[in-house]
Coordinates of C-alpha atoms in Angstrom, one line a residue:
X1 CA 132.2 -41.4 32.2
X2 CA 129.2 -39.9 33.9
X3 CA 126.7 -37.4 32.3
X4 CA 126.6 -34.9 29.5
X5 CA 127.7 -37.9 27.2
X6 CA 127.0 -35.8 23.7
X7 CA 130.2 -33.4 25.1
X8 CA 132.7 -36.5 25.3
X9 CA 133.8 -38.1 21.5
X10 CA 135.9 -41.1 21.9
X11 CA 138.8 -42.2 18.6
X12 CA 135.8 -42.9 15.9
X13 CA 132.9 -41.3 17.4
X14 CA 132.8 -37.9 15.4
X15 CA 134.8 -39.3 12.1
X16 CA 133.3 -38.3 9.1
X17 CA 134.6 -38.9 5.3
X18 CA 138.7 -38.7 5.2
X19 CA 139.0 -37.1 8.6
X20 CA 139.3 -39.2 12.2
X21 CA 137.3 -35.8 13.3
X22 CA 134.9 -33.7 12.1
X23 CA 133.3 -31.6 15.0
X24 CA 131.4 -28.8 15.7
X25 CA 130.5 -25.1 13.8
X26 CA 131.4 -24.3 10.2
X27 CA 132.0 -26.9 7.5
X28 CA 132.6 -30.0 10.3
X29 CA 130.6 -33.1 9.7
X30 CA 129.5 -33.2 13.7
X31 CA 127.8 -30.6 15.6
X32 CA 125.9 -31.1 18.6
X33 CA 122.7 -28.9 19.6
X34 CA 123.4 -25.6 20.2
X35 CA 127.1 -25.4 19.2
X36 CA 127.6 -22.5 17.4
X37 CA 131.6 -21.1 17.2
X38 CA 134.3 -23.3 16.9
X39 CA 134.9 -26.8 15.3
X40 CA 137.7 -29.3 14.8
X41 CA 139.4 -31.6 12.2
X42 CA 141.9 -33.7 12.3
X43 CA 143.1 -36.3 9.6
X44 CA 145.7 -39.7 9.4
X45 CA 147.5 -39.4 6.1
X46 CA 149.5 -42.2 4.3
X47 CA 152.8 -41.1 2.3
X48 CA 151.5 -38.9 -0.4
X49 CA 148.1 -38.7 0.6
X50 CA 145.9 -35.2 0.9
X51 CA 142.8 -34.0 2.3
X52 CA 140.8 -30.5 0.8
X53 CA 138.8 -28.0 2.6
X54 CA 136.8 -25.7 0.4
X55 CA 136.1 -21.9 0.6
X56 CA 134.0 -21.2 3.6
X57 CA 133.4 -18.5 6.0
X58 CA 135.6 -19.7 8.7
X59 CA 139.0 -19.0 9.7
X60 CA 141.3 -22.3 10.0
X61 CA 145.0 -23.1 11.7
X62 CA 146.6 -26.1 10.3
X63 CA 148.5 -27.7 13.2
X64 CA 150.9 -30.8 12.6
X65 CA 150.3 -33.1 15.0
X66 CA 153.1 -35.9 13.6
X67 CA 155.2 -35.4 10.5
X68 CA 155.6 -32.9 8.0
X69 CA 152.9 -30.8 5.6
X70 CA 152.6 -29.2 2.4
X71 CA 149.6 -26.5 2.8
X72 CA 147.9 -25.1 0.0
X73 CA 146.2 -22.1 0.3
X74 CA 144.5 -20.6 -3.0
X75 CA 147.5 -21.6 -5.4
X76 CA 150.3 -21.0 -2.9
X77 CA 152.2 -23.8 -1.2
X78 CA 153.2 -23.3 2.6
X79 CA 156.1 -25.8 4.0
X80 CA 155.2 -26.9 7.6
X81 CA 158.1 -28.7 9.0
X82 CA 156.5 -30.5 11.1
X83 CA 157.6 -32.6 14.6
X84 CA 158.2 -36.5 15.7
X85 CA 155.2 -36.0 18.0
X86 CA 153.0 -33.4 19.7
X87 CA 155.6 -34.3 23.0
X88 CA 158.5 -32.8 20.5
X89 CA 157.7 -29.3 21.4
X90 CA 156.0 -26.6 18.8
X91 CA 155.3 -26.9 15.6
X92 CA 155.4 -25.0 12.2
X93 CA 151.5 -23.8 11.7
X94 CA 149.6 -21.9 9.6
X95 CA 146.7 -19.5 9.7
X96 CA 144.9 -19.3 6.3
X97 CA 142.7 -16.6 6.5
X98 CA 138.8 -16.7 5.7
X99 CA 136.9 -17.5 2.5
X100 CA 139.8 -19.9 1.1
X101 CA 140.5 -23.1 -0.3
X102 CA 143.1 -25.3 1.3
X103 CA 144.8 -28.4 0.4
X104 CA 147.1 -30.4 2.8
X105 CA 149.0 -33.2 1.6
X106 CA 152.0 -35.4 3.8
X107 CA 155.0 -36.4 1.5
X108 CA 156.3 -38.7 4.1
X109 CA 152.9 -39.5 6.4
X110 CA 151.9 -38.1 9.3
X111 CA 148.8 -37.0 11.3
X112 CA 147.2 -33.2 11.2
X113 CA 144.5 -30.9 12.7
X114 CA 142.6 -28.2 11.6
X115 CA 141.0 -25.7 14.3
X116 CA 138.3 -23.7 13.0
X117 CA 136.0 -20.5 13.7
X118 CA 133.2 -19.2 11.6
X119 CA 134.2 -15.9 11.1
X120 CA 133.4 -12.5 9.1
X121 CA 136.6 -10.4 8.7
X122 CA 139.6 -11.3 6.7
X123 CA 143.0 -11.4 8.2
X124 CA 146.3 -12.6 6.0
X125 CA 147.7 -15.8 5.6
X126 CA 150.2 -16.7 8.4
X127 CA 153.2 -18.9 8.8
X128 CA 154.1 -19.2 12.4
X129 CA 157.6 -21.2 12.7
X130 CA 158.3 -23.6 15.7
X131 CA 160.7 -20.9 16.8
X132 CA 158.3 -18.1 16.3
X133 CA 155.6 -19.6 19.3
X134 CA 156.0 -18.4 22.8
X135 CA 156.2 -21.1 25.2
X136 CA 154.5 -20.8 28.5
X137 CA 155.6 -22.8 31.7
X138 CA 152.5 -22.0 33.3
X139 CA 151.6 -22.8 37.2
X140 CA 153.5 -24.4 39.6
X141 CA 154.6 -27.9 41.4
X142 CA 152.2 -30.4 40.4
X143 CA 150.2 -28.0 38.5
X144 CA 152.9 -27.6 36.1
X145 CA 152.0 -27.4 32.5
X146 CA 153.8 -25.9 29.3
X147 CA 151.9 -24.3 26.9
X148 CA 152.4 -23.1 23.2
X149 CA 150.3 -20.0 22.4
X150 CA 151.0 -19.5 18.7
X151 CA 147.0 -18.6 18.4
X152 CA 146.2 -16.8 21.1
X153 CA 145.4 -12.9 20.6
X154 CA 148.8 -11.8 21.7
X155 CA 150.8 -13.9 19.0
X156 CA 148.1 -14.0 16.0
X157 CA 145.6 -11.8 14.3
X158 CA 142.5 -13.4 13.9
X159 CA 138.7 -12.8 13.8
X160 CA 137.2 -14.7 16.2
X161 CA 139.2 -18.1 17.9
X162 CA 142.0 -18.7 20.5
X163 CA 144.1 -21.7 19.8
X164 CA 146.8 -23.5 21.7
X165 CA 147.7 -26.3 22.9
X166 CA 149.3 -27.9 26.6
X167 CA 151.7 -30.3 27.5
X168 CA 151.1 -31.7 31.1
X169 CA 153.7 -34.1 32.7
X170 CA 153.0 -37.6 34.0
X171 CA 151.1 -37.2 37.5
X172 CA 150.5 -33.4 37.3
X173 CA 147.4 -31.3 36.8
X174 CA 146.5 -29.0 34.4
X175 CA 143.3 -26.7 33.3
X176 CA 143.5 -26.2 37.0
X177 CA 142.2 -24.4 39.1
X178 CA 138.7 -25.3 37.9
X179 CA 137.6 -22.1 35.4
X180 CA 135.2 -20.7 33.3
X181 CA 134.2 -18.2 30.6
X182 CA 130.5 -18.5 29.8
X183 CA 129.2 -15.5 30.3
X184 CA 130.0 -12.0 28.8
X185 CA 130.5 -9.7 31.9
X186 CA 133.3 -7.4 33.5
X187 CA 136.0 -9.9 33.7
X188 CA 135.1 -13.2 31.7
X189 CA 134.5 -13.8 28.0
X190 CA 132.1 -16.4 27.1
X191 CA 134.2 -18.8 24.9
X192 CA 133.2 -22.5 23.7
X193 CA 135.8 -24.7 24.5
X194 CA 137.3 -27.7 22.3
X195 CA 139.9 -29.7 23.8
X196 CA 141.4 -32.9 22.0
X197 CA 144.0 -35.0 24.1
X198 CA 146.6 -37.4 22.8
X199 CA 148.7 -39.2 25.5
X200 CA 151.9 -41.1 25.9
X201 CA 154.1 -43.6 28.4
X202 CA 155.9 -41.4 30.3
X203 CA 160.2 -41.6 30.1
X204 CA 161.1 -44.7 32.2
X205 CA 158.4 -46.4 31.5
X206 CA 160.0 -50.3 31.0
X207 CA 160.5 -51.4 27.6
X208 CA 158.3 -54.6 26.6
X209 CA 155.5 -53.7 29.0
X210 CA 151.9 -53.1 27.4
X211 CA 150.7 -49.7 28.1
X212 CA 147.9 -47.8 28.5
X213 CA 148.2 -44.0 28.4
X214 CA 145.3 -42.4 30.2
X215 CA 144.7 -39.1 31.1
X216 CA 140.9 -37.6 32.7
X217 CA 139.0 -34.7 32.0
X218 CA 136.3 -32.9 34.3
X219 CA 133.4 -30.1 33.6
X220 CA 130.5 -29.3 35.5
X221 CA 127.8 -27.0 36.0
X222 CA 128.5 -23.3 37.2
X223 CA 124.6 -22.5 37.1
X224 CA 121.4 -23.8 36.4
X225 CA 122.5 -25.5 32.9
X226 CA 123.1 -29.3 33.5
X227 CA 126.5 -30.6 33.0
X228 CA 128.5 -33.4 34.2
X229 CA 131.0 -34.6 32.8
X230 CA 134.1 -37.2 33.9
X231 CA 135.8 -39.1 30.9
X232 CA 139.0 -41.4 30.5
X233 CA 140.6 -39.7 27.6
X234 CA 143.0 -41.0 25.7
X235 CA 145.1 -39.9 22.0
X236 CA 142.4 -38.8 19.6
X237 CA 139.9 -38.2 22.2
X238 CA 137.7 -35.0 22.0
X239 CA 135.9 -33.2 25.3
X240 CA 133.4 -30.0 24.3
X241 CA 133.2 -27.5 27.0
X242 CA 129.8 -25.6 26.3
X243 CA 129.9 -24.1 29.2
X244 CA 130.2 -24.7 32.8
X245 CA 133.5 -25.3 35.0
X246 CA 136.2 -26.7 33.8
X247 CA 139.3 -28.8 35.1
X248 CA 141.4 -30.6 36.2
X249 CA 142.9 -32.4 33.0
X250 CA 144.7 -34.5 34.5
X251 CA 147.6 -36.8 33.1
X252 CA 147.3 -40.0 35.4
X253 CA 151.0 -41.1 36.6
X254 CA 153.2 -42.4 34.3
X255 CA 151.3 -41.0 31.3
X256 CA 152.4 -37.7 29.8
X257 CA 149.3 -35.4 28.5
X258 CA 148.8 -33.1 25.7
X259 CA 145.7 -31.3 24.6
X260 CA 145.0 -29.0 21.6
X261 CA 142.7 -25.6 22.6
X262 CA 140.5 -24.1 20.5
X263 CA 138.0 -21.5 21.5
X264 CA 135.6 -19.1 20.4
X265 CA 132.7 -17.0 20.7
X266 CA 130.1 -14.5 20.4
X267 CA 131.3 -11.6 22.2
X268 CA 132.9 -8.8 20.6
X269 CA 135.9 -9.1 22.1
X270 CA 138.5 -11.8 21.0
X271 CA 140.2 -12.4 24.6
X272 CA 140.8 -15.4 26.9
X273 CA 138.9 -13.9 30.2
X274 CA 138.2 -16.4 33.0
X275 CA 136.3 -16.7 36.4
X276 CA 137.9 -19.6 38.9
X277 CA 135.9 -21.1 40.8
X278 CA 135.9 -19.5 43.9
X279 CA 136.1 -22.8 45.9
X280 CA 139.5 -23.5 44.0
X281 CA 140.4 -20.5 42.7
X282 CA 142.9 -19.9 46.3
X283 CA 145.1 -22.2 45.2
X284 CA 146.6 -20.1 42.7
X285 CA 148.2 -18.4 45.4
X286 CA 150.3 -21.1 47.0
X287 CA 152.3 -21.5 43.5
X288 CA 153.7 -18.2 44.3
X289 CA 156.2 -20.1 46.9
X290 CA 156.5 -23.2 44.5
X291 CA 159.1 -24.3 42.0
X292 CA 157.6 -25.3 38.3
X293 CA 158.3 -29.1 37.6
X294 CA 161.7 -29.5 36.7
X295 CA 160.4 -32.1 33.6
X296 CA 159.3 -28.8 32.0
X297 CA 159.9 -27.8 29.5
X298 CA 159.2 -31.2 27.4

């Protein structure tokens, strides 16, 4: 890890209270200097067990990361059905609006996040089913990646963030070309970035071996604001992109990634608009001739 060491939060380094995470804007326990629009939660429950979020100005998506929920959302309970693991493909979520009071509880176990946005305006309470998220196979040949866009702006109504999250096979790179949206201008939002990572041996890794799943995540400076930032990342592992390029993530060979998005902003606009930058951005170009990575989709 080199640099810009307040963006990069290791397992343990932003828990707070019940949750394994607690980071950034809203009701979040961590929030570094200047970070202002989005935030992240994410909680290990034993059989039985529940966590509470109280009223606040902020919009929330409840996202199973292992097992099944029980949401509660001002009085009413919402079933999420849950997955094996985030490798398992989508899951049940649920968008619960602003201004209310939640409640999640695991009957069996299981491990959950909660993306976040201050926001103003009220939208309903959504249940997005498994087989209700579009999913993405998105670039091409070893930039292969599959992503699940149940909170993007196209799927969800919603104030103010963008959530989803990305699967990237063993030895491929995603969040590539390198990217940004930092600036509100023709063409590019300016969105803060969250993305937490949980990895995994890849299939034919040999039984009885010790592993150590690993992926890597890279953002530097696109102007005169100093970033610099290479980590090792592995499951639980939290990168903040305040600005600045962004990319690769990269899931090291034999190591599958994942990452969970979750952006936000101040512009009026809630849309995903990105510059490449323009020494990487021609590669885009050559996937037009490429196959997508027959692994996909997990």
């Amino acid at each position: 890890m080199t640099g810009s060491t307040q963006w990069v939060y290791p397992l343990g380094a932003a828990g707070h209270g019940p949750w394994e995470v607690s980071l950034g804007a809203g009701g979040a326990g961590i929030q570094p200097e200047g970070w202002a629009h989005t935030g992240l939660k994410t909680a290990r429950l034993g059989a039985g067990e529940s966590v509470k979020l109280t009223a606040e100005p902020e919009e929330r998506i409840i996202i199973p990361l292992q097992g099944r929920f029980t949401v509660t959302v001002d009085g009413t309970d919402y079933e999420l059905r849950g997955r094996d693991s985030v490798f398992s493909g989508p899951s049940d979520v649920l968008y619960t609006g602003v201004d209310t009071a939640v409640a999640i509880s695991a009957p069996e176990g299981g491990r959950a996040a909660v993306a976040l946005a201050p926001a103003r305006e009220s939208y309903p309470v959504r249940l997005i089913r498994a087989e209700e998220t579009p999913v993405e196979l998105r670039g091409a040949g070893n930039c292969s990646r599959q992503v699940h866009n149940f909170g993007t702006p196209a799927v969800l109504e919603a104030d103010r963030f963008i959530v989803c999250e990305v699967l990237t096979p063993a030895g491929n790179w995603s969040s590539y070309p390198p990217h940004k949206h930092d600036e509100e201008k023709d063409g590019e939002t300016s969105l803060e970035e969250i993305y937490y990572f949980e990895t995994r041996a890849a299939r034919g890794a040999p039984a009885g071996v010790e592993t150590d799943p690993v992926g890597y995540a890279r953002v530097y400076a696109s102007d005169e604001r100093p970033i610099d930032v290479t980590a090792e990342v592995r499951t639980g592992d939290v990168v903040l992109v305040p600005y600045g390029w962004h990319g690769p993530a990269m899931a090291a060979p034999g190591y599958d990634l994942y990452y969970l998005n979750v952006m936000a902003g101040p512009g009026r606009v809630r849309e995903w608009l990105i510059s490449d930058d323009p020494h990487h951005g021609w590669v885009r170009r050559t996937w037009e001739n490429t196959q997508i990575d027959p692994r996909l989709p997990f």
